[in-house]
Amino acid sequence: MPAIQGSTAWISGAAQGIGLAVARELVAKGANIVMADLLDETKGQSLAADLCQLGAGTAVYDRVDVTDTASLHRSLVERPQEAFGCCATIVVNNAGIVVNDDAGDAKIKSMMDVNMMAVMKGTQMAAEAIRSAGKKGVVINTASMGGLLPLPETQAYAASKWAVVGFSISCRPLKKSHGVRVNCVCPAMTQTPAVGTFFAKKFKEQDANHPLLKDQLLPEEVADAYVALIENDKLNSQAAAIMPQVSYLH
Ligand code: NAD
């Protein structure tokens, strides 16, 4: 079982929601983490300082737009070296956005760049960095329930998340070639400030008793799945589903 204690991790979309909950759990377990997000530097550094109070590991903040390939490389590959003298051996490609299907081509493409392209590039960069350092590591990508099942309300978002699942479970050979396991997490409705709030509003508008509004997940519950996938070194190219409301589809 790879130790989280003393390891170096990089997490995107770490300023709120699921990413922040994963960051908290990893720091509490003694990891040194780079929290990467779009949030401004001052607020981000303050979040990182709060996490350092947890006592076990440490956190630094790095403002980055994951859709900018050069910036992503600097954040994911160079920043952990600068901050902790080691490449990130735990990489969580979690940043994601959602837009309506009628948002127009430019916005849909921007969503694909965040949800799909940045996840693929982040995985590939992590694998190269870990192999070059002669280490072993794990990448966890955030997909969605909408990456395993139909999500008729947001078809383009569903497409971006099916891509994350398809990509992640196709990375199985990286364990042998790079020493890197790639897995993904597929959460159902989770109470978070942006994506979760978007879906809650959308479903409430359709039906105040919409089944997906019942039994919503907390970010902390979802974060436990990341920890399980990180700690169990037998798990490779797995899509871990956390879907309490799955019966809604029957
Ligand atoms: P969220 O939407 O509140 O947080 C997302 C974070 O990603 C924000 O801090 C945001 O600033 C950051 N981000 C967005 N674009 C970025 C970019 N280009 N570069 C860097 N950072 C960027 O909360 P969330 O719901 O925790 O979303 C996290 C992930 O979980 C997303 O991939 C989302 O699609 C996925 N997801 C969410 C739910 C849900 O119900 N909340 C369900 C399934 C999957």
CSV table of N, CA, C and O in Angstrom, one decimal, residues 25-146:
chain,number,residue,atom,x,y,z
A,25,GLU,N,-8.1,15.8,2.9
A,25,GLU,CA,-7.9,14.4,3.3
A,25,GLU,C,-6.4,14.1,3.1
A,25,GLU,O,-5.8,13.4,4.0
A,26,LEU,N,-5.8,14.5,2.0
A,26,LEU,CA,-4.4,14.1,1.8
A,26,LEU,C,-3.5,14.8,2.7
A,26,LEU,O,-2.5,14.2,3.2
A,27,VAL,N,-3.7,16.1,3.0
A,27,VAL,CA,-2.9,16.8,4.0
A,27,VAL,C,-3.0,16.2,5.4
A,27,VAL,O,-2.1,16.0,6.1
A,28,ALA,N,-4.3,15.9,5.7
A,28,ALA,CA,-4.5,15.3,7.0
A,28,ALA,C,-3.8,14.0,7.2
A,28,ALA,O,-3.4,13.6,8.3
A,29,LYS,N,-3.6,13.3,6.0
A,29,LYS,CA,-2.8,12.0,6.1
A,29,LYS,C,-1.3,12.2,5.9
A,29,LYS,O,-0.6,11.2,5.7
A,30,GLY,N,-0.9,13.5,5.8
A,30,GLY,CA,0.5,13.7,5.8
A,30,GLY,C,1.2,14.0,4.5
A,30,GLY,O,2.4,14.0,4.3
A,31,ALA,N,0.3,14.2,3.4
A,31,ALA,CA,0.9,14.5,2.1
A,31,ALA,C,1.3,16.0,2.0
A,31,ALA,O,0.8,16.9,2.7
A,32,ASN,N,2.3,16.3,1.1
A,32,ASN,CA,2.6,17.7,0.8
A,32,ASN,C,2.0,18.0,-0.5
A,32,ASN,O,2.3,17.3,-1.5
A,33,ILE,N,1.1,19.0,-0.6
A,33,ILE,CA,0.3,19.1,-1.8
A,33,ILE,C,0.4,20.5,-2.5
A,33,ILE,O,0.6,21.5,-1.8
A,34,VAL,N,0.3,20.5,-3.8
A,34,VAL,CA,0.1,21.7,-4.6
A,34,VAL,C,-1.3,21.8,-4.9
A,34,VAL,O,-1.9,20.9,-5.5
A,35,MET,N,-2.0,22.8,-4.4
A,35,MET,CA,-3.4,23.1,-4.8
A,35,MET,C,-3.5,24.0,-6.0
A,35,MET,O,-3.1,25.1,-5.9
A,36,ALA,N,-3.9,23.4,-7.1
A,36,ALA,CA,-3.9,24.2,-8.3
A,36,ALA,C,-5.4,24.6,-8.7
A,36,ALA,O,-6.3,23.8,-8.6
A,37,ASP,N,-5.5,25.9,-9.0
A,37,ASP,CA,-6.9,26.4,-9.3
A,37,ASP,C,-6.8,27.7,-9.9
A,37,ASP,O,-5.8,28.4,-9.9
A,38,LEU,N,-8.0,28.2,-10.5
A,38,LEU,CA,-8.1,29.5,-11.1
A,38,LEU,C,-8.2,30.6,-10.0
A,38,LEU,O,-8.1,31.8,-10.3
A,39,LEU,N,-8.6,30.3,-8.8
A,39,LEU,CA,-8.9,31.2,-7.8
A,39,LEU,C,-7.6,32.2,-7.6
A,39,LEU,O,-6.5,31.7,-7.8
A,40,ASP,N,-7.9,33.4,-7.3
A,40,ASP,CA,-6.7,34.4,-7.2
A,40,ASP,C,-5.7,33.9,-6.1
A,40,ASP,O,-6.1,33.3,-5.1
A,41,GLU,N,-4.5,34.4,-6.3
A,41,GLU,CA,-3.3,34.0,-5.5
A,41,GLU,C,-3.5,34.2,-4.0
A,41,GLU,O,-3.3,33.3,-3.2
A,42,THR,N,-4.0,35.4,-3.7
A,42,THR,CA,-4.1,35.7,-2.2
A,42,THR,C,-5.1,34.8,-1.5
A,42,THR,O,-4.8,34.2,-0.5
A,43,LYS,N,-6.3,34.6,-2.1
A,43,LYS,CA,-7.3,33.7,-1.5
A,43,LYS,C,-6.8,32.3,-1.5
A,43,LYS,O,-7.0,31.5,-0.5
A,44,GLY,N,-6.1,31.9,-2.6
A,44,GLY,CA,-5.6,30.5,-2.6
A,44,GLY,C,-4.5,30.2,-1.6
A,44,GLY,O,-4.5,29.2,-0.9
A,45,GLN,N,-3.6,31.2,-1.4
A,45,GLN,CA,-2.6,31.0,-0.4
A,45,GLN,C,-3.2,30.9,1.0
A,45,GLN,O,-2.7,30.2,1.9
A,46,SER,N,-4.3,31.7,1.2
A,46,SER,CA,-5.0,31.6,2.5
A,46,SER,C,-5.6,30.3,2.7
A,46,SER,O,-5.6,29.7,3.8
A,47,LEU,N,-6.2,29.7,1.7
A,47,LEU,CA,-6.8,28.3,1.8
A,47,LEU,C,-5.7,27.3,2.1
A,47,LEU,O,-5.8,26.4,2.9
A,48,ALA,N,-4.5,27.5,1.4
A,48,ALA,CA,-3.4,26.5,1.7
A,48,ALA,C,-2.9,26.7,3.1
A,48,ALA,O,-2.6,25.7,3.8
A,49,ALA,N,-2.9,27.9,3.6
A,49,ALA,CA,-2.4,28.1,5.0
A,49,ALA,C,-3.4,27.4,6.0
A,49,ALA,O,-2.9,26.8,7.0
A,50,ASP,N,-4.7,27.5,5.7
A,50,ASP,CA,-5.7,26.8,6.5
A,50,ASP,C,-5.4,25.3,6.6
A,50,ASP,O,-5.5,24.7,7.6
A,51,LEU,N,-5.1,24.8,5.4
A,51,LEU,CA,-4.9,23.3,5.4
A,51,LEU,C,-3.6,22.9,6.1
A,51,LEU,O,-3.5,21.8,6.8
A,52,CYS,N,-2.6,23.8,6.1
A,52,CYS,CA,-1.4,23.5,6.9
A,52,CYS,C,-1.7,23.4,8.4
A,52,CYS,O,-0.9,22.7,9.1
A,53,GLN,N,-2.8,24.1,8.8
A,53,GLN,CA,-3.1,24.0,10.2
A,53,GLN,C,-3.6,22.6,10.6
A,53,GLN,O,-3.7,22.2,11.8
A,54,LEU,N,-3.9,21.7,9.6
A,54,LEU,CA,-4.3,20.4,9.9
A,54,LEU,C,-3.2,19.6,10.6
A,54,LEU,O,-3.5,18.6,11.2
A,55,GLY,N,-2.0,20.0,10.4
A,55,GLY,CA,-0.9,19.5,11.2
A,55,GLY,C,0.0,18.4,10.6
A,55,GLY,O,1.1,18.4,10.8
A,56,ALA,N,-0.6,17.6,9.8
A,56,ALA,CA,0.2,16.4,9.3
A,56,ALA,C,1.1,16.8,8.1
A,56,ALA,O,2.3,16.9,8.2
A,57,GLY,N,0.5,17.1,7.0
A,57,GLY,CA,1.2,17.5,5.8
A,57,GLY,C,1.3,19.0,5.6
A,57,GLY,O,0.9,19.8,6.5
A,58,THR,N,1.6,19.4,4.4
A,58,THR,CA,1.6,20.9,4.1
A,58,THR,C,1.0,21.1,2.7
A,58,THR,O,0.8,20.2,1.9
A,59,ALA,N,0.6,22.4,2.5
A,59,ALA,CA,0.0,22.7,1.2
A,59,ALA,C,0.5,24.1,0.7
A,59,ALA,O,0.8,25.0,1.5
A,60,VAL,N,0.7,24.2,-0.6
A,60,VAL,CA,1.0,25.4,-1.2
A,60,VAL,C,-0.1,25.6,-2.3
A,60,VAL,O,-0.6,24.6,-2.8
A,61,TYR,N,-0.3,26.9,-2.6
A,61,TYR,CA,-1.3,27.2,-3.7
A,61,TYR,C,-0.6,27.6,-5.0
A,61,TYR,O,0.4,28.3,-4.9
A,62,ASP,N,-1.2,27.2,-6.1
A,62,ASP,CA,-0.6,27.6,-7.4
A,62,ASP,C,-1.8,28.0,-8.3
A,62,ASP,O,-2.6,27.2,-8.6
A,63,ARG,N,-1.8,29.3,-8.7
A,63,ARG,CA,-2.9,29.7,-9.6
A,63,ARG,C,-2.6,29.3,-11.0
A,63,ARG,O,-1.5,29.7,-11.5
A,64,VAL,N,-3.5,28.5,-11.6
A,64,VAL,CA,-3.2,28.0,-12.9
A,64,VAL,C,-4.6,27.8,-13.7
A,64,VAL,O,-5.6,27.4,-13.0
A,65,ASP,N,-4.5,28.1,-15.0
A,65,ASP,CA,-5.6,27.7,-15.8
A,65,ASP,C,-5.2,26.4,-16.5
A,65,ASP,O,-4.2,26.4,-17.3
A,66,VAL,N,-5.8,25.3,-16.2
A,66,VAL,CA,-5.4,24.0,-16.7
A,66,VAL,C,-5.5,23.8,-18.2
A,66,VAL,O,-5.0,22.9,-18.8
A,67,THR,N,-6.3,24.7,-18.8
A,67,THR,CA,-6.4,24.6,-20.3
A,67,THR,C,-5.2,25.2,-21.0
A,67,THR,O,-5.1,25.1,-22.2
A,68,ASP,N,-4.3,25.9,-20.3
A,68,ASP,CA,-3.1,26.4,-20.9
A,68,ASP,C,-2.0,25.4,-20.7
A,68,ASP,O,-1.5,25.2,-19.6
A,69,THR,N,-1.6,24.8,-21.8
A,69,THR,CA,-0.7,23.6,-21.7
A,69,THR,C,0.6,23.9,-21.0
A,69,THR,O,1.1,23.2,-20.1
A,70,ALA,N,1.2,25.1,-21.4
A,70,ALA,CA,2.5,25.5,-20.7
A,70,ALA,C,2.3,25.7,-19.3
A,70,ALA,O,3.1,25.3,-18.4
A,71,SER,N,1.2,26.4,-18.9
A,71,SER,CA,1.0,26.7,-17.5
A,71,SER,C,0.7,25.4,-16.7
A,71,SER,O,1.1,25.2,-15.6
A,72,LEU,N,-0.1,24.5,-17.3
A,72,LEU,CA,-0.4,23.2,-16.7
A,72,LEU,C,0.9,22.4,-16.4
A,72,LEU,O,1.1,21.9,-15.3
A,73,HIS,N,1.9,22.4,-17.4
A,73,HIS,CA,3.1,21.8,-17.2
A,73,HIS,C,3.9,22.4,-16.1
A,73,HIS,O,4.5,21.7,-15.2
A,74,ARG,N,4.0,23.7,-16.1
A,74,ARG,CA,4.7,24.4,-15.0
A,74,ARG,C,4.1,24.0,-13.6
A,74,ARG,O,4.9,23.7,-12.7
A,75,SER,N,2.8,24.0,-13.6
A,75,SER,CA,2.1,23.8,-12.3
A,75,SER,C,2.3,22.3,-11.8
A,75,SER,O,2.7,22.1,-10.7
A,76,LEU,N,2.1,21.4,-12.7
A,76,LEU,CA,2.0,20.0,-12.4
A,76,LEU,C,3.4,19.4,-12.3
A,76,LEU,O,3.7,18.5,-11.4
A,77,VAL,N,4.3,19.8,-13.2
A,77,VAL,CA,5.7,19.2,-13.2
A,77,VAL,C,6.7,20.0,-12.4
A,77,VAL,O,7.5,19.4,-11.6
A,78,GLU,N,6.7,21.3,-12.6
A,78,GLU,CA,7.8,22.1,-12.0
A,78,GLU,C,7.5,22.6,-10.5
A,78,GLU,O,8.3,22.6,-9.7
A,79,ARG,N,6.2,22.9,-10.3
A,79,ARG,CA,5.9,23.5,-9.0
A,79,ARG,C,6.1,22.5,-7.8
A,79,ARG,O,6.7,22.9,-6.8
A,80,PRO,N,5.7,21.2,-8.0
A,80,PRO,CA,6.0,20.3,-6.9
A,80,PRO,C,7.5,20.2,-6.6
A,80,PRO,O,7.9,20.1,-5.4
A,81,GLN,N,8.3,20.2,-7.6
A,81,GLN,CA,9.8,20.1,-7.4
A,81,GLN,C,10.3,21.3,-6.7
A,81,GLN,O,11.1,21.2,-5.7
A,82,GLU,N,9.8,22.5,-7.1
A,82,GLU,CA,10.2,23.8,-6.4
A,82,GLU,C,9.8,23.8,-4.9
A,82,GLU,O,10.6,24.1,-4.0
A,83,ALA,N,8.5,23.4,-4.7
A,83,ALA,CA,8.0,23.5,-3.3
A,83,ALA,C,8.5,22.4,-2.4
A,83,ALA,O,8.7,22.6,-1.2
A,84,PHE,N,8.6,21.1,-3.0
A,84,PHE,CA,8.9,20.0,-2.1
A,84,PHE,C,10.1,19.1,-2.5
A,84,PHE,O,10.3,18.1,-1.9
A,85,GLY,N,10.7,19.6,-3.6
A,85,GLY,CA,12.0,18.9,-4.0
A,85,GLY,C,11.7,17.5,-4.6
A,85,GLY,O,12.6,16.6,-4.6
A,86,CYS,N,10.5,17.3,-5.1
A,86,CYS,CA,10.1,15.9,-5.6
A,86,CYS,C,9.0,16.1,-6.6
A,86,CYS,O,8.2,17.0,-6.5
A,87,CYS,N,8.9,15.2,-7.6
A,87,CYS,CA,7.8,15.2,-8.5
A,87,CYS,C,6.5,14.8,-7.8
A,87,CYS,O,6.6,14.0,-6.8
A,88,ALA,N,5.4,15.2,-8.3
A,88,ALA,CA,4.1,14.7,-7.7
A,88,ALA,C,3.9,13.3,-8.1
A,88,ALA,O,3.8,12.9,-9.3
A,89,THR,N,3.8,12.4,-7.1
A,89,THR,CA,3.5,11.0,-7.4
A,89,THR,C,2.0,10.6,-7.2
A,89,THR,O,1.6,9.5,-7.5
A,90,ILE,N,1.3,11.6,-6.7
A,90,ILE,CA,-0.2,11.5,-6.6
A,90,ILE,C,-0.7,12.7,-7.4
A,90,ILE,O,-0.5,13.9,-7.0
A,91,VAL,N,-1.4,12.5,-8.5
A,91,VAL,CA,-2.0,13.6,-9.3
A,91,VAL,C,-3.5,13.4,-9.5
A,91,VAL,O,-3.9,12.3,-9.9
A,92,VAL,N,-4.2,14.4,-9.1
A,92,VAL,CA,-5.7,14.4,-9.2
A,92,VAL,C,-6.1,15.5,-10.2
A,92,VAL,O,-6.1,16.7,-9.9
A,93,ASN,N,-6.5,15.0,-11.4
A,93,ASN,CA,-7.0,15.9,-12.4
A,93,ASN,C,-8.5,16.1,-12.2
A,93,ASN,O,-9.3,15.3,-12.6
A,94,ASN,N,-8.9,17.1,-11.4
A,94,ASN,CA,-10.3,17.2,-10.9
A,94,ASN,C,-11.0,18.5,-11.4
A,94,ASN,O,-12.2,18.5,-11.4
A,95,ALA,N,-10.3,19.5,-11.9
A,95,ALA,CA,-10.9,20.8,-12.3
A,95,ALA,C,-12.0,20.4,-13.4
A,95,ALA,O,-11.7,19.7,-14.3
A,96,GLY,N,-13.2,21.0,-13.2
A,96,GLY,CA,-14.2,20.7,-14.2
A,96,GLY,C,-15.3,21.8,-14.2
A,96,GLY,O,-15.4,22.5,-13.2
A,97,ILE,N,-15.9,22.0,-15.3
A,97,ILE,CA,-17.0,23.0,-15.4
A,97,ILE,C,-18.2,22.4,-16.1
A,97,ILE,O,-18.1,21.3,-16.7
A,98,VAL,N,-19.3,23.0,-16.0
A,98,VAL,CA,-20.5,22.6,-16.8
A,98,VAL,C,-21.2,23.7,-17.4
A,98,VAL,O,-21.2,24.8,-16.9
A,99,VAL,N,-21.6,23.5,-18.7
A,99,VAL,CA,-22.4,24.6,-19.4
A,99,VAL,C,-23.7,23.9,-20.0
A,99,VAL,O,-23.7,22.7,-20.2
A,100,ASN,N,-24.7,24.7,-20.2
A,100,ASN,CA,-25.9,24.2,-20.9
A,100,ASN,C,-25.6,23.8,-22.3
A,100,ASN,O,-24.7,24.3,-23.0
A,101,ASP,N,-26.4,22.8,-22.8
A,101,ASP,CA,-26.2,22.4,-24.2
A,101,ASP,C,-26.4,23.5,-25.2
A,101,ASP,O,-25.9,23.4,-26.3
A,102,ASP,N,-27.2,24.5,-24.9
A,102,ASP,CA,-27.4,25.6,-25.9
A,102,ASP,C,-26.5,26.8,-25.6
A,102,ASP,O,-26.7,27.9,-26.1
A,103,ALA,N,-25.4,26.6,-24.9
A,103,ALA,CA,-24.5,27.7,-24.6
A,103,ALA,C,-23.7,28.2,-25.8
A,103,ALA,O,-23.1,29.3,-25.7
A,104,GLY,N,-23.6,27.4,-26.9
A,104,GLY,CA,-22.9,27.8,-28.1
A,104,GLY,C,-21.6,27.1,-28.2
A,104,GLY,O,-21.0,26.6,-27.2
A,105,ASP,N,-21.0,27.1,-29.4
A,105,ASP,CA,-19.8,26.3,-29.7
A,105,ASP,C,-18.6,26.7,-28.8
A,105,ASP,O,-17.9,25.8,-28.3
A,106,ALA,N,-18.4,28.0,-28.6
A,106,ALA,CA,-17.2,28.5,-27.9
A,106,ALA,C,-17.2,28.0,-26.5
A,106,ALA,O,-16.2,27.5,-26.0
A,107,LYS,N,-18.4,28.1,-25.8
A,107,LYS,CA,-18.5,27.7,-24.4
A,107,LYS,C,-18.4,26.2,-24.3
A,107,LYS,O,-17.8,25.6,-23.3
A,108,ILE,N,-19.0,25.4,-25.2
A,108,ILE,CA,-18.9,24.0,-25.2
A,108,ILE,C,-17.5,23.5,-25.4
A,108,ILE,O,-17.0,22.7,-24.7
A,109,LYS,N,-16.8,24.2,-26.3
A,109,LYS,CA,-15.4,23.8,-26.6
A,109,LYS,C,-14.5,24.1,-25.3
A,109,LYS,O,-13.7,23.4,-24.9
A,110,SER,N,-14.8,25.3,-24.7
A,110,SER,CA,-14.1,25.6,-23.4
A,110,SER,C,-14.3,24.5,-22.4
A,110,SER,O,-13.3,24.1,-21.7
A,111,MET,N,-15.5,24.0,-22.3
A,111,MET,CA,-15.8,23.0,-21.3
A,111,MET,C,-15.0,21.7,-21.7
A,111,MET,O,-14.4,21.1,-20.8
A,112,MET,N,-15.0,21.4,-22.9
A,112,MET,CA,-14.2,20.2,-23.4
A,112,MET,C,-12.7,20.3,-23.0
A,112,MET,O,-12.1,19.4,-22.7
A,113,ASP,N,-12.2,21.6,-23.2
A,113,ASP,CA,-10.8,21.8,-22.9
A,113,ASP,C,-10.5,21.6,-21.4
A,113,ASP,O,-9.5,21.0,-21.1
A,114,VAL,N,-11.4,22.0,-20.5
A,114,VAL,CA,-11.2,21.8,-19.1
A,114,VAL,C,-11.4,20.3,-18.7
A,114,VAL,O,-10.6,19.7,-18.1
A,115,ASN,N,-12.6,19.8,-19.1
A,115,ASN,CA,-13.0,18.5,-18.6
A,115,ASN,C,-12.3,17.4,-19.2
A,115,ASN,O,-12.1,16.3,-18.6
A,116,MET,N,-11.9,17.5,-20.5
A,116,MET,CA,-11.4,16.4,-21.3
A,116,MET,C,-9.9,16.6,-21.6
A,116,MET,O,-9.0,15.8,-21.2
A,117,MET,N,-9.6,17.7,-22.3
A,117,MET,CA,-8.2,17.8,-22.8
A,117,MET,C,-7.2,18.0,-21.6
A,117,MET,O,-6.1,17.4,-21.6
A,118,ALA,N,-7.6,18.8,-20.6
A,118,ALA,CA,-6.6,19.0,-19.5
A,118,ALA,C,-6.4,17.8,-18.7
A,118,ALA,O,-5.3,17.5,-18.2
A,119,VAL,N,-7.5,16.9,-18.7
A,119,VAL,CA,-7.3,15.6,-17.9
A,119,VAL,C,-6.4,14.7,-18.7
A,119,VAL,O,-5.5,14.1,-18.1
A,120,MET,N,-6.5,14.7,-20.0
A,120,MET,CA,-5.6,13.8,-20.8
A,120,MET,C,-4.2,14.3,-20.7
A,120,MET,O,-3.2,13.5,-20.5
A,121,LYS,N,-4.0,15.6,-20.9
A,121,LYS,CA,-2.7,16.2,-20.9
A,121,LYS,C,-2.0,16.0,-19.5
A,121,LYS,O,-0.9,15.7,-19.3
A,122,GLY,N,-2.9,16.3,-18.4
A,122,GLY,CA,-2.4,16.2,-17.1
A,122,GLY,C,-1.9,14.8,-16.8
A,122,GLY,O,-0.9,14.6,-16.1
A,123,THR,N,-2.7,13.8,-17.2
A,123,THR,CA,-2.3,12.4,-17.0
A,123,THR,C,-1.0,12.1,-17.7
A,123,THR,O,0.0,11.5,-17.1
A,124,GLN,N,-0.8,12.5,-19.0
A,124,GLN,CA,0.4,12.2,-19.7
A,124,GLN,C,1.6,12.9,-19.1
A,124,GLN,O,2.7,12.3,-19.0
A,125,MET,N,1.4,14.2,-18.7
A,125,MET,CA,2.5,14.9,-18.1
A,125,MET,C,3.0,14.2,-16.8
A,125,MET,O,4.2,14.1,-16.5
A,126,ALA,N,2.0,13.8,-16.0
A,126,ALA,CA,2.3,13.2,-14.7
A,126,ALA,C,3.1,11.9,-15.0
A,126,ALA,O,4.1,11.6,-14.3
A,127,ALA,N,2.6,11.1,-15.9
A,127,ALA,CA,3.2,9.8,-16.2
A,127,ALA,C,4.7,10.0,-16.6
A,127,ALA,O,5.6,9.3,-16.1
A,128,GLU,N,5.0,11.0,-17.5
A,128,GLU,CA,6.3,11.2,-17.9
A,128,GLU,C,7.2,11.7,-16.8
A,128,GLU,O,8.4,11.3,-16.6
A,129,ALA,N,6.7,12.6,-15.9
A,129,ALA,CA,7.4,13.1,-14.8
A,129,ALA,C,7.8,12.0,-13.8
A,129,ALA,O,8.9,12.0,-13.3
A,130,ILE,N,6.8,11.2,-13.5
A,130,ILE,CA,7.0,10.1,-12.6
A,130,ILE,C,8.1,9.1,-13.1
A,130,ILE,O,9.0,8.6,-12.4
A,131,ARG,N,7.9,8.7,-14.4
A,131,ARG,CA,8.9,7.8,-15.0
A,131,ARG,C,10.3,8.4,-15.0
A,131,ARG,O,11.3,7.7,-14.6
A,132,SER,N,10.4,9.7,-15.4
A,132,SER,CA,11.7,10.3,-15.4
A,132,SER,C,12.4,10.3,-14.1
A,132,SER,O,13.6,10.3,-14.0
A,133,ALA,N,11.5,10.5,-13.0
A,133,ALA,CA,12.1,10.5,-11.6
A,133,ALA,C,12.4,9.1,-11.1
A,133,ALA,O,12.9,9.0,-10.0
A,134,GLY,N,12.1,8.1,-11.9
A,134,GLY,CA,12.3,6.7,-11.4
A,134,GLY,C,11.4,6.3,-10.3
A,134,GLY,O,11.8,5.5,-9.5
A,135,LYS,N,10.2,6.9,-10.2
A,135,LYS,CA,9.3,6.6,-9.1
A,135,LYS,C,8.0,5.9,-9.6
A,135,LYS,O,7.9,5.7,-10.8
A,136,LYS,N,7.2,5.5,-8.7
A,136,LYS,CA,5.9,5.0,-9.0
A,136,LYS,C,4.8,6.0,-8.6
A,136,LYS,O,5.1,6.7,-7.6
A,137,GLY,N,3.7,6.0,-9.2
A,137,GLY,CA,2.7,7.0,-8.8
A,137,GLY,C,1.3,6.6,-9.3
A,137,GLY,O,1.0,5.5,-9.8
A,138,VAL,N,0.3,7.5,-8.9
A,138,VAL,CA,-1.1,7.2,-9.2
A,138,VAL,C,-1.7,8.5,-9.7
A,138,VAL,O,-1.5,9.6,-9.2
A,139,VAL,N,-2.5,8.4,-10.7
A,139,VAL,CA,-3.3,9.5,-11.2
A,139,VAL,C,-4.8,9.2,-11.0
A,139,VAL,O,-5.2,8.1,-11.4
A,140,ILE,N,-5.6,10.1,-10.4
A,140,ILE,CA,-7.0,9.9,-10.3
A,140,ILE,C,-7.7,11.1,-11.1
A,140,ILE,O,-7.4,12.2,-10.8
A,141,ASN,N,-8.5,10.7,-12.0
A,141,ASN,CA,-9.3,11.7,-12.8
A,141,ASN,C,-10.7,11.8,-12.3
A,141,ASN,O,-11.3,10.8,-12.1
A,142,THR,N,-11.2,13.0,-12.2
A,142,THR,CA,-12.6,13.2,-11.8
A,142,THR,C,-13.5,13.1,-13.1
A,142,THR,O,-13.5,13.9,-13.9
A,143,ALA,N,-14.3,12.0,-13.1
A,143,ALA,CA,-15.4,11.9,-14.2
A,143,ALA,C,-16.7,12.3,-13.5
A,143,ALA,O,-16.8,13.3,-12.9
A,144,SER,N,-17.7,11.5,-13.7
A,144,SER,CA,-19.0,11.8,-13.1
A,144,SER,C,-19.9,10.6,-13.3
A,144,SER,O,-19.7,9.7,-14.2
A,145,MET,N,-21.0,10.6,-12.6
A,145,MET,CA,-22.1,9.6,-12.9
A,145,MET,C,-22.5,9.8,-14.3
A,145,MET,O,-22.8,8.8,-15.0
A,146,GLY,N,-22.5,11.0,-14.8
A,146,GLY,CA,-22.8,11.3,-16.2
A,146,GLY,C,-21.8,10.9,-17.2
A,146,GLY,O,-21.8,11.2,-18.4
